[in-house]
Short mmCIF file of C-alpha atoms in Angstrom, two decimals:
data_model
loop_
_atom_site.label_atom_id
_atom_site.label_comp_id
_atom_site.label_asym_id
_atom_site.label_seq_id
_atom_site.Cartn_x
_atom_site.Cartn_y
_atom_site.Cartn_z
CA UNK A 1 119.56 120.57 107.22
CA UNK A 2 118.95 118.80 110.89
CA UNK A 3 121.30 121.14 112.76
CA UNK A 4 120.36 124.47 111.08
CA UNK A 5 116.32 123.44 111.75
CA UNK A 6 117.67 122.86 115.46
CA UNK A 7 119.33 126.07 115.24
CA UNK A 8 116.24 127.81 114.23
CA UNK A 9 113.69 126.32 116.72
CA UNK A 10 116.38 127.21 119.33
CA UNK A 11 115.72 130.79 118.42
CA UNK A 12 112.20 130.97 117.53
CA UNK A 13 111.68 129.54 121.54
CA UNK A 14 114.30 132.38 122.53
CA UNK A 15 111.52 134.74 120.64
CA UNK A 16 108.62 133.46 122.33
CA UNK A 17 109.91 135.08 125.17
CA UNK A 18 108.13 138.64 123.81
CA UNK A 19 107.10 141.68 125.74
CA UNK A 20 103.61 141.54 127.00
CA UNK A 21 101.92 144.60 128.63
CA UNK A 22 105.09 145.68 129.28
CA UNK A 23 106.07 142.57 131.33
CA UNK A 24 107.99 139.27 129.47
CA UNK A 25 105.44 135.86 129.42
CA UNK A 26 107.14 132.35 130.31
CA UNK A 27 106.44 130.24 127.07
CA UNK A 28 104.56 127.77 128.76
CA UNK A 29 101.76 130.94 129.30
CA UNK A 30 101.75 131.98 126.22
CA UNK A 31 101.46 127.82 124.95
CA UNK A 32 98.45 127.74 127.33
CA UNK A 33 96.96 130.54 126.01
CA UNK A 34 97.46 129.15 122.67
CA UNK A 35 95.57 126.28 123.87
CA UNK A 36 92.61 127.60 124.90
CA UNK A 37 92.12 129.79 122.15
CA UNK A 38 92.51 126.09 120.09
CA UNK A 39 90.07 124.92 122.18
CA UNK A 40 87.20 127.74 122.07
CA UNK A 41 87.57 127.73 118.18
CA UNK A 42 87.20 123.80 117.70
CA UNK A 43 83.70 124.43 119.92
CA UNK A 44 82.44 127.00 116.65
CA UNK A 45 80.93 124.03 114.47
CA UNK A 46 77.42 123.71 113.28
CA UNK A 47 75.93 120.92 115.70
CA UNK A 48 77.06 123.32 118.83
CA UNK A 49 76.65 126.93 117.77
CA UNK A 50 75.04 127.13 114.43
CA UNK A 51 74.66 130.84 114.24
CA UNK A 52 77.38 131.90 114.71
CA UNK A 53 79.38 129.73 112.81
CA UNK A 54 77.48 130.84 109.53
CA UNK A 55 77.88 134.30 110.88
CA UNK A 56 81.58 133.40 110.89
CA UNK A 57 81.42 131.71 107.82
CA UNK A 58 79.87 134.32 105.86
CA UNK A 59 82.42 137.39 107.23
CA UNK A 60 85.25 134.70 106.28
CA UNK A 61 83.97 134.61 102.79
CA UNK A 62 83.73 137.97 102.26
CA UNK A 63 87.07 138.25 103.73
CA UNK A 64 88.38 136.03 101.61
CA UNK A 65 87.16 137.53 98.43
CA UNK A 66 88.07 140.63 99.45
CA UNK A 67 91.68 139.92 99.74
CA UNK A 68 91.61 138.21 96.31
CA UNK A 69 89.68 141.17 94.91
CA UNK A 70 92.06 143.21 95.94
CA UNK A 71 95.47 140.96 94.41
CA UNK A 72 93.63 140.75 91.24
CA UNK A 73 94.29 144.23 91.04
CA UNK A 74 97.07 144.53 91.91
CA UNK A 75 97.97 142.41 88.84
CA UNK A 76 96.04 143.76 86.39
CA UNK A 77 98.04 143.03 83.73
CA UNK A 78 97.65 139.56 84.56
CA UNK A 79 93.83 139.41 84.83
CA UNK A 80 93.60 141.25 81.53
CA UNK A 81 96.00 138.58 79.88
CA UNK A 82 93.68 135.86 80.82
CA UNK A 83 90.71 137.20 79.98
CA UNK A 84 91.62 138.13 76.21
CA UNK A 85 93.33 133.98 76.23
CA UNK A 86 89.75 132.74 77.69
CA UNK A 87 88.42 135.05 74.53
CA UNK A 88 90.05 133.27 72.49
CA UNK A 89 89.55 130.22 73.15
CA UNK A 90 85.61 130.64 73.54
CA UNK A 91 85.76 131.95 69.82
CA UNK A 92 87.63 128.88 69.03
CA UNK A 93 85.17 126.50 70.61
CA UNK A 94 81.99 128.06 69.19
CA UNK A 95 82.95 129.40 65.52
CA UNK A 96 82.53 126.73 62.97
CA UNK A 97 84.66 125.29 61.17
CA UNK A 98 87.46 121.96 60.32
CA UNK A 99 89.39 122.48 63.85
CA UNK A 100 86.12 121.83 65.67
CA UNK A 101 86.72 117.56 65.83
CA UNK A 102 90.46 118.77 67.31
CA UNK A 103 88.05 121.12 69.87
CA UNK A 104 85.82 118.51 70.70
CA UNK A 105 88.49 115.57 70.81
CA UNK A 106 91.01 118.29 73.65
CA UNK A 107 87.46 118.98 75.20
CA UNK A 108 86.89 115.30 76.23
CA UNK A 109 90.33 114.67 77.20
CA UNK A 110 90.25 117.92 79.18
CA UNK A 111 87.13 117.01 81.09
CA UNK A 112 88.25 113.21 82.05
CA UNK A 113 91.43 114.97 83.08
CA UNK A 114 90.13 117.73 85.23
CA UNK A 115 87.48 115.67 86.79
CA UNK A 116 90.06 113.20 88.33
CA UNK A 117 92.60 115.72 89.11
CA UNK A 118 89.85 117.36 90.83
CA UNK A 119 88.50 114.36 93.06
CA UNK A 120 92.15 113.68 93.53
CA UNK A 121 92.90 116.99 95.19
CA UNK A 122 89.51 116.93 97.28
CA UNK A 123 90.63 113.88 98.56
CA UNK A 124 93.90 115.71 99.76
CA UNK A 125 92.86 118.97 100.90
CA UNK A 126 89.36 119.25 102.09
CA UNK A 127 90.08 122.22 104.05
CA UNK A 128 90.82 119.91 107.10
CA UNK A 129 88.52 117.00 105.87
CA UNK A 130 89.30 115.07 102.81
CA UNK A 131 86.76 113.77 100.71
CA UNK A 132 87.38 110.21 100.18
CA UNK A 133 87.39 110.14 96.38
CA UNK A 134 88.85 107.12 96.01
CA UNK A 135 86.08 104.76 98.06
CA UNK A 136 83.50 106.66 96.41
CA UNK A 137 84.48 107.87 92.84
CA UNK A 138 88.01 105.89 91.65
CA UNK A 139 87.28 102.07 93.64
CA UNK A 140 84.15 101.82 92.04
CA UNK A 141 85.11 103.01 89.04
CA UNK A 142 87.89 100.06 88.99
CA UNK A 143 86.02 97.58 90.72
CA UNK A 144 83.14 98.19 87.79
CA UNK A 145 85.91 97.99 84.46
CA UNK A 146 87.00 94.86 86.44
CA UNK A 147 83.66 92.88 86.68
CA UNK A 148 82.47 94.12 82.98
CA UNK A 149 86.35 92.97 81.65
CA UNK A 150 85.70 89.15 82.89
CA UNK A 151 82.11 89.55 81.50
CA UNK A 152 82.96 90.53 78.57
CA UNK A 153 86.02 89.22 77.82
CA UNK A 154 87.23 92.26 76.74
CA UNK A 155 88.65 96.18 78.17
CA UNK A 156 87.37 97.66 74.57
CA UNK A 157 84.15 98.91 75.42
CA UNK A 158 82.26 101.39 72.95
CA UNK A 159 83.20 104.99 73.28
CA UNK A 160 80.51 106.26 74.38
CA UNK A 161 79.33 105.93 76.50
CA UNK A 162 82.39 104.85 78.36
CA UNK A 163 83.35 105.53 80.49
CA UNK A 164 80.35 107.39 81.49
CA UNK A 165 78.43 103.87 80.60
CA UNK A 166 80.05 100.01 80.53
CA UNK A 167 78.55 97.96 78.20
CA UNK A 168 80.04 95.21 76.49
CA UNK A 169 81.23 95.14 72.61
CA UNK A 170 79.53 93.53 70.00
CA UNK A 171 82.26 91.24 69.37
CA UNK A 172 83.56 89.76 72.49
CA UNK A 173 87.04 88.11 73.15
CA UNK A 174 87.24 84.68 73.96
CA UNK A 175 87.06 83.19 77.99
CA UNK A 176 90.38 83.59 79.42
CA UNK A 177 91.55 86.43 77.48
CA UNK A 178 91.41 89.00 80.46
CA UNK A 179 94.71 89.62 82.00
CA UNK A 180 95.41 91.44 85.22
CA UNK A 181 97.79 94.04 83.08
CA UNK A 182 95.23 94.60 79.94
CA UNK A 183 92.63 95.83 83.34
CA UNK A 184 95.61 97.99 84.78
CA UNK A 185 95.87 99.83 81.18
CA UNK A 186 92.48 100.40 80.99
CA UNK A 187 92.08 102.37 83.89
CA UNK A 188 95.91 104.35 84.27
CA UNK A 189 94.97 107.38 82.99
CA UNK A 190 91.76 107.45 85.61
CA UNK A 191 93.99 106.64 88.38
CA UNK A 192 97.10 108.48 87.21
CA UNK A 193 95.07 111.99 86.98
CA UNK A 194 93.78 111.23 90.39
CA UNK A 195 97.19 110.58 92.13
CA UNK A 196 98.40 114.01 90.49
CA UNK A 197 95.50 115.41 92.31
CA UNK A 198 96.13 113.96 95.45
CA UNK A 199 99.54 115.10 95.05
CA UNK A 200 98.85 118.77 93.94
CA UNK A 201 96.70 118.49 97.50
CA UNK A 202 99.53 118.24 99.27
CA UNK A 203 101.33 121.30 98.39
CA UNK A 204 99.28 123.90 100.70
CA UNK A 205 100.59 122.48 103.90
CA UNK A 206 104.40 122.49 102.30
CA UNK A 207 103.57 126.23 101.38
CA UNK A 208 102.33 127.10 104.44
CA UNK A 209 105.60 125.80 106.50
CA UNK A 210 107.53 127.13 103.98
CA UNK A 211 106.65 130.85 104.34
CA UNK A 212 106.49 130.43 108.06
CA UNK A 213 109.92 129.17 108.30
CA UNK A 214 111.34 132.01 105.83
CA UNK A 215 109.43 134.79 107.38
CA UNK A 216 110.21 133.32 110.84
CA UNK A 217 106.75 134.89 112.10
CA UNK A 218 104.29 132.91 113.95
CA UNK A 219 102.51 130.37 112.28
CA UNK A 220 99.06 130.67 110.96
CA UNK A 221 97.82 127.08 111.25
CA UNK A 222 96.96 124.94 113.70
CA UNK A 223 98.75 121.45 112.25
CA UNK A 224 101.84 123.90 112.28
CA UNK A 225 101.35 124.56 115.50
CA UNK A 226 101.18 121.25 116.40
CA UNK A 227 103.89 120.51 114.69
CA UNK A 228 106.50 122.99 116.26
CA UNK A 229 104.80 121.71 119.61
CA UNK A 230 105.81 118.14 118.66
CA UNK A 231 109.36 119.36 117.88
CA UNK A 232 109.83 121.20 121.56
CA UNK A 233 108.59 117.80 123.36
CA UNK A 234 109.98 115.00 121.07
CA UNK A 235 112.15 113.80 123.85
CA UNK A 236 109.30 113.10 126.34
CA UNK A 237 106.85 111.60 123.72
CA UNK A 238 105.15 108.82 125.02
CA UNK A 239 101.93 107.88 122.99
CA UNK A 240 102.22 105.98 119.77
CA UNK A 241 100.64 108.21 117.66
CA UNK A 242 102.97 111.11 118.90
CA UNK A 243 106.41 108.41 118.30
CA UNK A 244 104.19 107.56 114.51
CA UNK A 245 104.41 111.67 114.07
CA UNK A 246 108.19 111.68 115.10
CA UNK A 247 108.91 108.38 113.21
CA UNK A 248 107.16 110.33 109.84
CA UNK A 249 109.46 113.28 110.75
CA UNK A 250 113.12 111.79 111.10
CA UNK A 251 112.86 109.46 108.32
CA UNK A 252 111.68 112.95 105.71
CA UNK A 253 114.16 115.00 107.61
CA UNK A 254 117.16 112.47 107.51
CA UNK A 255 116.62 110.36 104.24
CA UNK A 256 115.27 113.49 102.15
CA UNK A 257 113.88 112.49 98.79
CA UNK A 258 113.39 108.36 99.56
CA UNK A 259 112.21 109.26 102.61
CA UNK A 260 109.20 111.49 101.06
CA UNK A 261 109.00 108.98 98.37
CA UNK A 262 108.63 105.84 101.10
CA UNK A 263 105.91 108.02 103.17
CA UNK A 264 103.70 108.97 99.59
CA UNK A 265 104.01 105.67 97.98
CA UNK A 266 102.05 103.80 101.13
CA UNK A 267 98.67 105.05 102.44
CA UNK A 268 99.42 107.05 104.90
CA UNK A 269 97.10 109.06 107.06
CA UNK A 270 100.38 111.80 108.74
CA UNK A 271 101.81 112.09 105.13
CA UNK A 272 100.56 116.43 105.34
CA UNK A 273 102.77 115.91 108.74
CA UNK A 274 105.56 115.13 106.15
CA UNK A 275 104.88 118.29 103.57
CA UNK A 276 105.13 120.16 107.14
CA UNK A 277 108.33 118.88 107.98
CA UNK A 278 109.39 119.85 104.45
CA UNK A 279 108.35 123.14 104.18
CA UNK A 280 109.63 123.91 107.77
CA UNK A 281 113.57 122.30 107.01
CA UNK A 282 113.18 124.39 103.37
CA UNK A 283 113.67 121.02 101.23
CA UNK A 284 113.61 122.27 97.84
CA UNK A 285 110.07 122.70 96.11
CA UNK A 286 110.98 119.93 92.87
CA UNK A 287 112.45 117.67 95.84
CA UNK A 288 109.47 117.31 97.59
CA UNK A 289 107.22 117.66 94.80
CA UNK A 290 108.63 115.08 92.52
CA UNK A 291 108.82 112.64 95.09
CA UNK A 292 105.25 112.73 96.46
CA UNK A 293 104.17 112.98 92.47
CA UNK A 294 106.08 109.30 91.91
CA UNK A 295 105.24 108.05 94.59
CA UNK A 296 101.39 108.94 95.16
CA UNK A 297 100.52 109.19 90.75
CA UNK A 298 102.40 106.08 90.15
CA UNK A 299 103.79 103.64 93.36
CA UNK A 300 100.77 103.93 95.53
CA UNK A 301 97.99 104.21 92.97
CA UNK A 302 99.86 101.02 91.33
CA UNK A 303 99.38 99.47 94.41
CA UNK A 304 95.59 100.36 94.93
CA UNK A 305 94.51 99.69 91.48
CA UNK A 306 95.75 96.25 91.88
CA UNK A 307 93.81 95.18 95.46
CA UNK A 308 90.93 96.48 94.04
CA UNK A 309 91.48 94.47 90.61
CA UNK A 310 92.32 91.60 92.27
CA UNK A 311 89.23 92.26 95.21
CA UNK A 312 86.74 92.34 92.32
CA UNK A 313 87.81 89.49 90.07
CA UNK A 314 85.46 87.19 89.09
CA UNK A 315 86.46 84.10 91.07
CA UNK A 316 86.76 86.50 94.10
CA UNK A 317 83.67 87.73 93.76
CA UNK A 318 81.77 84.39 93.60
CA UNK A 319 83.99 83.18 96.33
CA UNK A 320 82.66 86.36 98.33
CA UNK A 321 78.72 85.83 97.60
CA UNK A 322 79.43 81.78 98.37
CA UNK A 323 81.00 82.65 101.56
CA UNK A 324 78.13 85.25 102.49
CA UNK A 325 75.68 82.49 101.91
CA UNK A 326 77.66 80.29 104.56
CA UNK A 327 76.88 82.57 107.09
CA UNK A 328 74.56 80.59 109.63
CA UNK A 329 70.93 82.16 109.96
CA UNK A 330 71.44 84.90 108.32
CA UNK A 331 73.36 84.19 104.94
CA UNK A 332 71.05 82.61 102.49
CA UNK A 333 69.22 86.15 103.23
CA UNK A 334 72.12 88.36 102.58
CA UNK A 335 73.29 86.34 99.66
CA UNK A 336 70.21 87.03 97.68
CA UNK A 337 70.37 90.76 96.32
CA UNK A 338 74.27 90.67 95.95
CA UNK A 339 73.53 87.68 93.13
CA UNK A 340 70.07 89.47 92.00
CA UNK A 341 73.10 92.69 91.58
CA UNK A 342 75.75 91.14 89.95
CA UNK A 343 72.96 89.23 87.68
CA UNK A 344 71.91 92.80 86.75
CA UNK A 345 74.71 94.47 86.59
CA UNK A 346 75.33 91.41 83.66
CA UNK A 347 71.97 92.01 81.76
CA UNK A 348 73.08 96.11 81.53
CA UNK A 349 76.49 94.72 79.84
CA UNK A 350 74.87 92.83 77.21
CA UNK A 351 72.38 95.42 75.97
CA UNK A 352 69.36 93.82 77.82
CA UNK A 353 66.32 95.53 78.98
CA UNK A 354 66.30 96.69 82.47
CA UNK A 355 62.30 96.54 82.56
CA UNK A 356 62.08 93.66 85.57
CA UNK A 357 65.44 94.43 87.16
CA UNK A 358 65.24 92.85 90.42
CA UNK A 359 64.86 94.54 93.65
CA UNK A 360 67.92 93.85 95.26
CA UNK A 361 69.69 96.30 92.85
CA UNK A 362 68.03 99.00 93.75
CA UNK A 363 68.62 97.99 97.67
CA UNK A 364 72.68 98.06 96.79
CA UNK A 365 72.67 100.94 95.09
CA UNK A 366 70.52 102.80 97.12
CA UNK A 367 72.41 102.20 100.24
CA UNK A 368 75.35 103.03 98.18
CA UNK A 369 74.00 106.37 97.14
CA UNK A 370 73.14 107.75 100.62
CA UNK A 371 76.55 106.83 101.61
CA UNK A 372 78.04 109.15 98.97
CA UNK A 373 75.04 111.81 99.83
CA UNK A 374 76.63 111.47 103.58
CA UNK A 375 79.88 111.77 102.89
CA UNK A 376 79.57 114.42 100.30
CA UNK A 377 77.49 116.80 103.07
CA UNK A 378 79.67 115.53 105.71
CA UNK A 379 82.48 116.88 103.70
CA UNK A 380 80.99 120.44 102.76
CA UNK A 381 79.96 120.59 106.58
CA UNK A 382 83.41 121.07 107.70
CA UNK A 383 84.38 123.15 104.84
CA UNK A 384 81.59 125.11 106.95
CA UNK A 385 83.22 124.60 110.27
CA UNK A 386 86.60 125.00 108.98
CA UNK A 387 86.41 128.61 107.33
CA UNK A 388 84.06 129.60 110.60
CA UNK A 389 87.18 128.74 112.93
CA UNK A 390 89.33 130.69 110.45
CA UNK A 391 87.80 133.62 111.01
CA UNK A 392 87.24 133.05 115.27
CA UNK A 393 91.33 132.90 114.71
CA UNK A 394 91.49 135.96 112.84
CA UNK A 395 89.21 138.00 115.73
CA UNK A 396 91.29 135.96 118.32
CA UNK A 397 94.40 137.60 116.53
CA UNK A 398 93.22 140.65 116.47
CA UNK A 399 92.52 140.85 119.91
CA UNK A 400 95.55 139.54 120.81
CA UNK A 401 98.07 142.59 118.93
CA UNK A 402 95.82 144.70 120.27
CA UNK A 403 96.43 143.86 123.57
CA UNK A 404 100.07 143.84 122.78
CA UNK A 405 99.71 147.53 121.60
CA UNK A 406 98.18 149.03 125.09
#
């Protein structure tokens, strides 16, 4: 597999070497040119030219559903399939009847499913900018089962409102009961749907190599770019991250399917750098696939569900608030609406009122909820940016073949 990628990126070089206005360009022209064109798109972004990236970002949309306008039909039979299935199953779900507690039982099952899978794969992809599901959505989640489990005594919470709503049963277990397994089972299908996200995420850059490498035409993304960059100057790296990109590459290239499985199991910021290196050395699709499914649904997510358990357990936690009221000056200060929280957060597990809930709540969670409001526009902000400088790379192609064509 080594040698014939070698063999491969001996040739695409060779090909670089194209006619140009009737003359042949030196690849190092041709990489600079490359490089400025990088450069003028990664200026289009919203805080430096506003108007015309939504200008961009509108034509790109339209673009976009014009090309899917026009495969849909092209497979007609297709589209017509699913809509008489979606038919169906609409009569299903509103005609009355015996099946509807079967409906309404796949219904629930369907939304907890999607909804993880869904944060799971926005954490991946984010069209250049993942959303960080797991700080914001999944941790808390966790963290939350863990602090009502050692408050209750108990993981079987009333259904519902969980898991939309913790509160505690009415007959709870005995002190000491909670076990760092019985947490772990109560939230594996939560984090399990989200690793299959996050792994599903990772399949577009794979893809993407994939069909550049089989079509041997030039590749449409930058990372790709980079990536075939990296390959032509591995002997001269010098920087660590550029040696962390190389390290990434030769252990997926050279180990295969433990290699992929070492780099998803571990949180690892370069791991699309290894569905790159994949999809450009053609491992097979189940090879890759099942490997970063093991190790991302069930290694890593393992490992993540049990910080956080362990983070958020009770004698942790009061270990944590004791050790912020240490703090000289300042501590007795800070101390005071993390107790006032947890104290509340306590009252909402046993049923009680929240008329009176102390002010220090609603400090927490507010700072908490502009930090997801942040992150969340931050996030569809260089959705923005990103499908702008898509379309800047279509005109700049353009330009380019027709330059080609004088």
């Amino acid at each position: 597999m080594a040698e014939n990628g070698k063999n491969c990126d001996q040739r695409r070089v060779a090909m670089n070497k194209e006619q140009y206005n009737g003359n042949f360009t030196d690849p190092s022209s041709m990489n600079e040119k490359k490089r400025r064109d990088r450069e003028e798109r990664q200026n289009i972004v919203l805080w430096r030219q506003p108007l015309i990236t939504l200008q961009y970002f509108s034509l790109e949309i339209l673009v976009i559903l014009k090309e899917w306008t026009s495969k849909l039909w092209h497979r007609q039979s297709i589209v017509v399939s699913f809509l008489l299935l979606l038919a169906v199953l609409i009569a299903t779900y509103y005609v009355e009847g015996a099946h509807q507690q079967y409906v309404q039982r796949i219904e629930k099952q369907f939304l907890l499913y999607a909804y993880w899978i869904g944060l799971g794969i926005l954490s991946s992809v984010g069209l250049g900018t993942g959303l960080h599901t797991f700080l914001l959505y999944l941790g808390p989640h966790i963290a939350s089962v863990t602090l009502a489990a050692y408050e209750c005594n108990s993981v079987n919470f009333p259904e519902p409102p969980y898991p939309d709503q913790i509160i505690c049963p009415d007959e709870e277990g005995t002190e000491g009961t909670i076990s760092l397994w019985s947490i772990i089972s109560k939230v594996r299908i939560e984090a399990c749907m989200w690793g299959i996200g996050t792994a599903i995420g990772e399949l577009p850059p794979y893809f993407m190599a994939r069909a550049a490498r089989l079509s041997g035409a030039e590749p449409d993304d930058d990372e790709y770019q980079e990536f075939e960059e990296m390959l032509e100057h591995a002997e001269t790296a010098q920087d660590f991250a550029s040696r962390a990109k190389l390290a990434v590459q030769n252990l997926v290239q050279k180990v295969g399917f433990f290699g992929i499985l070492a780099c998803a199991s571990i949180p690892n910021p370069l791991f699309d750098l290894a569905g790159i290196t994949c999809g450009h050395f053609l491992v097979p699709f189940w090879t890759f696939f099942g490997a970063t499914l093991i190790g991302k649904a069930i290694i890593k997510m393992h490992i993540q569900k049990i910080f956080v358990i362990v983070t958020f357990s009770k004698h942790i936690v009061e270990q944590m608030v004791a050790f912020i009221g240490a703090v000289p000056g300042v501590g007795p200060s800070l101390q005071k609406p993390f107790q006032e929280y947890l104290e509340a957060q306590r009252q909402k597990l046993h049923h009680k009122s929240e008329m009176g809930t102390p002010q220090g709540e609603n400090w927490l969670s507010w700072v908490f909820e502009k930090l997801v409001v942040v992150m969340v526009c931050y996030f569809i902000l260089s959705i923005v940016n990103s499908m702008a400088q898509s379309y800047a790379k279509r005109m700049q192609q353009r330009l380019n073949s027709e330059e080609k064509t004088k």
